[in-house]
mmCIF file of C-alpha atoms in Angstrom:
data_model
loop_
_atom_site.group_PDB
_atom_site.id
_atom_site.type_symbol
_atom_site.label_atom_id
_atom_site.label_comp_id
_atom_site.label_asym_id
_atom_site.label_seq_id
_atom_site.Cartn_x
_atom_site.Cartn_y
_atom_site.Cartn_z
ATOM 1 C CA UNK A 423 39.698 -2.058 -22.907
ATOM 2 C CA UNK A 424 37.776 -1.570 -26.136
ATOM 3 C CA UNK A 425 35.072 1.016 -25.587
ATOM 4 C CA UNK A 426 32.086 2.561 -27.327
ATOM 5 C CA UNK A 427 32.598 6.248 -26.581
ATOM 6 C CA UNK A 428 29.950 8.992 -26.725
ATOM 7 C CA UNK A 429 31.468 11.582 -24.387
ATOM 8 C CA UNK A 430 29.392 14.760 -24.493
ATOM 9 C CA UNK A 431 27.248 13.490 -27.385
ATOM 10 C CA UNK A 432 23.766 14.957 -27.915
ATOM 11 C CA UNK A 433 20.856 12.850 -29.131
ATOM 12 C CA UNK A 434 17.934 15.063 -30.153
ATOM 13 C CA UNK A 435 15.681 12.202 -31.298
ATOM 14 C CA UNK A 436 14.898 8.880 -29.651
ATOM 15 C CA UNK A 437 17.951 6.676 -29.114
ATOM 16 C CA UNK A 438 17.287 2.931 -29.238
ATOM 17 C CA UNK A 439 20.192 0.674 -28.243
ATOM 18 C CA UNK A 440 17.969 -2.126 -26.941
ATOM 19 C CA UNK A 441 19.474 -5.591 -27.152
ATOM 20 C CA UNK A 442 22.962 -4.368 -28.056
ATOM 21 C CA UNK A 443 26.004 -6.267 -26.801
ATOM 22 C CA UNK A 444 29.284 -4.472 -26.080
ATOM 23 C CA UNK A 445 32.262 -6.590 -25.063
ATOM 24 C CA UNK A 446 34.156 -3.667 -23.578
ATOM 25 C CA UNK A 447 32.942 -0.465 -21.934
ATOM 26 C CA UNK A 448 30.277 2.090 -22.805
ATOM 27 C CA UNK A 449 31.644 5.553 -22.045
ATOM 28 C CA UNK A 450 29.265 8.508 -22.355
ATOM 29 C CA UNK A 451 29.846 11.014 -19.532
ATOM 30 C CA UNK A 452 27.933 14.239 -20.034
ATOM 31 C CA UNK A 453 25.905 12.855 -22.932
ATOM 32 C CA UNK A 454 22.421 14.279 -23.510
ATOM 33 C CA UNK A 455 19.428 12.178 -24.547
ATOM 34 C CA UNK A 456 16.632 14.615 -25.355
ATOM 35 C CA UNK A 457 14.276 12.224 -27.156
ATOM 36 C CA UNK A 458 11.717 12.907 -29.849
ATOM 37 C CA UNK A 459 8.362 14.657 -29.552
ATOM 38 C CA UNK A 460 6.258 11.617 -28.777
ATOM 39 C CA UNK A 461 4.663 9.922 -25.803
ATOM 40 C CA UNK A 462 4.593 6.296 -27.013
ATOM 41 C CA UNK A 463 8.318 5.515 -27.234
ATOM 42 C CA UNK A 464 11.109 5.770 -24.715
ATOM 43 C CA UNK A 465 13.395 8.733 -25.293
ATOM 44 C CA UNK A 466 16.375 6.440 -24.702
ATOM 45 C CA UNK A 467 16.292 2.657 -24.517
ATOM 46 C CA UNK A 468 19.114 0.521 -23.156
ATOM 47 C CA UNK A 469 16.737 -2.391 -22.499
ATOM 48 C CA UNK A 470 18.506 -5.740 -22.635
ATOM 49 C CA UNK A 471 21.898 -4.164 -23.353
ATOM 50 C CA UNK A 472 24.918 -6.211 -22.261
ATOM 51 C CA UNK A 473 28.116 -4.378 -21.272
ATOM 52 C CA UNK A 474 31.200 -6.541 -20.744
ATOM 53 C CA UNK A 475 33.125 -3.981 -18.736
ATOM 54 C CA UNK A 476 32.124 -0.625 -17.235
ATOM 55 C CA UNK A 477 29.221 1.696 -17.989
ATOM 56 C CA UNK A 478 30.076 5.384 -17.611
ATOM 57 C CA UNK A 479 27.080 7.741 -17.726
ATOM 58 C CA UNK A 480 28.324 10.269 -15.197
ATOM 59 C CA UNK A 481 26.431 13.574 -15.438
ATOM 60 C CA UNK A 482 24.464 12.328 -18.441
ATOM 61 C CA UNK A 483 21.034 13.925 -18.968
ATOM 62 C CA UNK A 484 17.940 12.005 -20.067
ATOM 63 C CA UNK A 485 14.399 13.130 -20.637
ATOM 64 C CA UNK A 486 13.272 9.571 -19.885
ATOM 65 C CA UNK A 487 14.756 6.127 -20.348
ATOM 66 C CA UNK A 488 14.430 2.405 -19.923
ATOM 67 C CA UNK A 489 17.272 0.127 -18.847
ATOM 68 C CA UNK A 490 15.170 -2.967 -18.099
ATOM 69 C CA UNK A 491 17.219 -6.203 -18.040
ATOM 70 C CA UNK A 492 20.457 -4.269 -18.566
ATOM 71 C CA UNK A 493 23.600 -6.332 -17.790
ATOM 72 C CA UNK A 494 26.813 -4.607 -16.695
ATOM 73 C CA UNK A 495 29.839 -6.716 -15.729
ATOM 74 C CA UNK A 496 32.052 -3.835 -14.574
ATOM 75 C CA UNK A 497 31.477 -0.720 -12.508
ATOM 76 C CA UNK A 498 28.372 1.306 -13.340
ATOM 77 C CA UNK A 499 29.433 4.947 -12.981
ATOM 78 C CA UNK A 500 26.150 6.860 -12.862
ATOM 79 C CA UNK A 501 27.073 9.698 -10.492
ATOM 80 C CA UNK A 502 25.129 12.861 -11.234
ATOM 81 C CA UNK A 503 22.924 11.244 -13.880
ATOM 82 C CA UNK A 504 19.650 13.142 -14.425
ATOM 83 C CA UNK A 505 16.225 12.033 -15.629
ATOM 84 C CA UNK A 506 13.444 14.550 -16.225
ATOM 85 C CA UNK A 507 10.807 11.827 -16.553
ATOM 86 C CA UNK A 508 10.499 8.133 -15.706
ATOM 87 C CA UNK A 509 13.523 5.841 -15.509
ATOM 88 C CA UNK A 510 13.229 2.061 -15.380
ATOM 89 C CA UNK A 511 15.985 -0.384 -14.418
ATOM 90 C CA UNK A 512 13.612 -3.284 -13.644
ATOM 91 C CA UNK A 513 15.441 -6.611 -13.646
ATOM 92 C CA UNK A 514 18.829 -5.026 -14.347
ATOM 93 C CA UNK A 515 21.922 -6.891 -13.113
ATOM 94 C CA UNK A 516 25.189 -5.275 -12.052
ATOM 95 C CA UNK A 517 28.319 -7.361 -11.493
ATOM 96 C CA UNK A 518 30.428 -4.671 -9.819
ATOM 97 C CA UNK A 519 29.907 -1.411 -7.929
ATOM 98 C CA UNK A 520 27.051 0.919 -8.795
ATOM 99 C CA UNK A 521 27.707 4.613 -8.194
ATOM 100 C CA UNK A 522 24.609 6.839 -8.176
ATOM 101 C CA UNK A 523 25.746 9.619 -5.860
ATOM 102 C CA UNK A 524 23.874 12.919 -6.404
ATOM 103 C CA UNK A 525 21.720 11.361 -9.147
ATOM 104 C CA UNK A 526 18.376 13.055 -9.827
ATOM 105 C CA UNK A 527 15.236 11.200 -10.902
ATOM 106 C CA UNK A 528 12.489 13.655 -11.844
ATOM 107 C CA UNK A 529 9.873 10.993 -12.679
ATOM 108 C CA UNK A 530 9.072 7.577 -11.272
ATOM 109 C CA UNK A 531 12.064 5.266 -10.807
ATOM 110 C CA UNK A 532 11.813 1.488 -11.092
ATOM 111 C CA UNK A 533 14.568 -0.817 -9.793
ATOM 112 C CA UNK A 534 12.220 -3.721 -8.997
ATOM 113 C CA UNK A 535 13.960 -7.120 -8.998
ATOM 114 C CA UNK A 536 17.324 -5.515 -9.847
ATOM 115 C CA UNK A 537 20.434 -7.434 -8.765
ATOM 116 C CA UNK A 538 23.469 -5.675 -7.340
ATOM 117 C CA UNK A 539 26.428 -8.028 -6.807
ATOM 118 C CA UNK A 540 28.625 -5.351 -5.207
ATOM 119 C CA UNK A 541 28.168 -2.184 -3.193
ATOM 120 C CA UNK A 542 25.600 0.400 -4.269
ATOM 121 C CA UNK A 543 26.075 4.076 -3.431
ATOM 122 C CA UNK A 544 23.151 6.504 -3.767
ATOM 123 C CA UNK A 545 24.423 9.163 -1.394
ATOM 124 C CA UNK A 546 22.570 12.434 -1.883
ATOM 125 C CA UNK A 547 20.403 11.043 -4.689
ATOM 126 C CA UNK A 548 16.964 12.620 -5.248
ATOM 127 C CA UNK A 549 13.961 10.477 -6.205
ATOM 128 C CA UNK A 550 11.368 13.142 -6.918
ATOM 129 C CA UNK A 551 8.612 11.140 -8.626
ATOM 130 C CA UNK A 552 5.512 12.269 -10.469
ATOM 131 C CA UNK A 553 2.008 13.264 -9.425
ATOM 132 C CA UNK A 554 0.264 9.904 -9.413
ATOM 133 C CA UNK A 555 -1.393 7.751 -6.795
ATOM 134 C CA UNK A 556 -0.873 4.266 -8.278
ATOM 135 C CA UNK A 557 2.914 3.939 -8.446
ATOM 136 C CA UNK A 558 5.715 4.412 -5.961
ATOM 137 C CA UNK A 559 7.973 7.279 -6.951
ATOM 138 C CA UNK A 560 10.970 5.034 -6.267
ATOM 139 C CA UNK A 561 10.441 1.267 -6.337
ATOM 140 C CA UNK A 562 13.183 -1.134 -5.247
ATOM 141 C CA UNK A 563 10.768 -3.980 -4.474
ATOM 142 C CA UNK A 564 12.447 -7.376 -4.575
ATOM 143 C CA UNK A 565 15.862 -5.899 -5.362
ATOM 144 C CA UNK A 566 18.934 -7.823 -4.159
ATOM 145 C CA UNK A 567 21.759 -5.747 -2.649
ATOM 146 C CA UNK A 568 24.322 -8.511 -2.123
ATOM 147 C CA UNK A 569 26.961 -6.214 -0.578
ATOM 148 C CA UNK A 570 24.593 -3.606 0.875
ATOM 149 C CA UNK A 571 23.606 -0.125 -0.154
ATOM 150 C CA UNK A 572 24.302 3.444 0.952
ATOM 151 C CA UNK A 573 21.380 5.898 0.720
ATOM 152 C CA UNK A 574 22.755 8.449 3.172
ATOM 153 C CA UNK A 575 21.218 11.912 2.600
ATOM 154 C CA UNK A 576 19.031 10.516 -0.188
ATOM 155 C CA UNK A 577 15.614 12.121 -0.650
ATOM 156 C CA UNK A 578 12.496 10.214 -1.648
ATOM 157 C CA UNK A 579 9.029 11.552 -2.262
ATOM 158 C CA UNK A 580 7.585 8.034 -1.901
ATOM 159 C CA UNK A 581 9.821 4.989 -1.667
ATOM 160 C CA UNK A 582 9.307 1.238 -1.514
ATOM 161 C CA UNK A 583 11.844 -1.457 -0.633
ATOM 162 C CA UNK A 584 9.289 -4.216 -0.064
ATOM 163 C CA UNK A 585 10.930 -7.665 -0.069
ATOM 164 C CA UNK A 586 14.339 -6.155 -0.848
ATOM 165 C CA UNK A 587 17.363 -8.079 0.432
ATOM 166 C CA UNK A 588 20.540 -6.499 1.787
ATOM 167 C CA UNK A 589 23.541 -8.810 2.222
ATOM 168 C CA UNK A 590 25.744 -6.030 3.634
ATOM 169 C CA UNK A 591 25.302 -2.758 5.527
ATOM 170 C CA UNK A 592 22.194 -0.794 4.550
ATOM 171 C CA UNK A 593 22.635 2.903 5.334
ATOM 172 C CA UNK A 594 19.695 5.312 5.281
ATOM 173 C CA UNK A 595 21.198 7.842 7.694
ATOM 174 C CA UNK A 596 19.725 11.338 7.213
ATOM 175 C CA UNK A 597 17.523 10.060 4.396
ATOM 176 C CA UNK A 598 14.203 11.881 3.914
ATOM 177 C CA UNK A 599 10.921 10.278 2.860
ATOM 178 C CA UNK A 600 8.507 13.099 2.102
ATOM 179 C CA UNK A 601 5.526 10.760 1.762
ATOM 180 C CA UNK A 602 5.149 7.028 2.428
ATOM 181 C CA UNK A 603 8.024 4.608 2.984
ATOM 182 C CA UNK A 604 7.611 0.840 2.679
ATOM 183 C CA UNK A 605 10.104 -1.755 3.907
ATOM 184 C CA UNK A 606 7.586 -4.582 4.248
ATOM 185 C CA UNK A 607 9.253 -8.025 4.317
ATOM 186 C CA UNK A 608 12.686 -6.502 3.675
ATOM 187 C CA UNK A 609 15.666 -8.540 4.896
ATOM 188 C CA UNK A 610 18.742 -6.847 6.377
ATOM 189 C CA UNK A 611 21.926 -7.826 8.128
ATOM 190 C CA UNK A 612 22.956 -4.409 9.479
ATOM 191 C CA UNK A 613 20.560 -1.514 8.825
ATOM 192 C CA UNK A 614 20.934 2.085 9.946
ATOM 193 C CA UNK A 615 18.248 4.789 9.769
ATOM 194 C CA UNK A 616 20.027 7.229 12.069
ATOM 195 C CA UNK A 617 18.276 10.631 11.976
ATOM 196 C CA UNK A 618 16.179 9.603 8.981
ATOM 197 C CA UNK A 619 12.926 11.536 8.584
ATOM 198 C CA UNK A 620 9.626 9.947 7.618
ATOM 199 C CA UNK A 621 7.010 12.590 6.826
ATOM 200 C CA UNK A 622 4.346 10.106 5.664
ATOM 201 C CA UNK A 623 3.356 6.624 6.768
ATOM 202 C CA UNK A 624 6.245 4.188 7.285
ATOM 203 C CA UNK A 625 5.741 0.420 7.103
ATOM 204 C CA UNK A 626 8.317 -2.020 8.454
ATOM 205 C CA UNK A 627 5.929 -4.989 8.708
ATOM 206 C CA UNK A 628 7.701 -8.366 8.817
ATOM 207 C CA UNK A 629 11.125 -6.722 8.385
ATOM 208 C CA UNK A 630 14.060 -8.840 9.565
ATOM 209 C CA UNK A 631 17.565 -7.779 10.637
ATOM 210 C CA UNK A 632 20.031 -10.522 11.552
ATOM 211 C CA UNK A 633 22.608 -8.277 13.246
ATOM 212 C CA UNK A 634 21.654 -4.665 13.949
ATOM 213 C CA UNK A 635 18.787 -2.255 13.299
ATOM 214 C CA UNK A 636 19.153 1.371 14.401
ATOM 215 C CA UNK A 637 16.621 4.200 14.289
ATOM 216 C CA UNK A 638 18.549 6.501 16.619
ATOM 217 C CA UNK A 639 17.269 10.058 16.269
ATOM 218 C CA UNK A 640 14.827 9.156 13.479
ATOM 219 C CA UNK A 641 11.578 11.136 13.126
ATOM 220 C CA UNK A 642 8.215 9.555 12.298
ATOM 221 C CA UNK A 643 5.598 12.195 11.572
ATOM 222 C CA UNK A 644 2.946 10.126 9.793
ATOM 223 C CA UNK A 645 0.718 11.078 6.900
ATOM 224 C CA UNK A 646 -2.493 13.103 6.883
ATOM 225 C CA UNK A 647 -4.935 10.225 6.723
ATOM 226 C CA UNK A 648 -7.399 8.521 8.991
ATOM 227 C CA UNK A 649 -7.040 4.925 7.802
ATOM 228 C CA UNK A 650 -3.369 4.180 8.669
#
């Protein structure tokens, strides 16, 4: 297929591709998006970009970036992608598989209201977050995982899946939540939290599971607070 190729490219100033439309693939494995010396603009913006085939950003490095309302028709190959600061995929829509294995998010990560039509794999991903008290370090609130999602061995500092919907197996086996975890009003078919570890408060209020829900061997240690 026709492709826009940036393999190994280095962008030392802000890169703004917002609103672009690519009929084929965007191929940029190992690309580096360092951004400019400013705090007002995104270091890399793919907001509103439409990709007609696959998006390949394997092992790409970003200082920070926004992918809000991104549309990808093919596979999104994001294995090993790295963000030093915040990354936002709010409202993004993916028509095929999303591969985020071993991805690293150094700032806050926003996938609120994202739509995943096929399987999502975040095995071994790290959602490290920033030092703030107002935002979740990883927010998947209202996201739709039509074919399920795999977060086995993923690590979250603080994670929220409030009102998320999983239409296939949801796997959080051996996942670690260092602070609070929220699954309030989440809807599952088959959900597994085998040997997951919750070091802060964990909320599963009004959660539904139509087939199976397993917490075998999970650890709930609770947070250091007196109110919850």
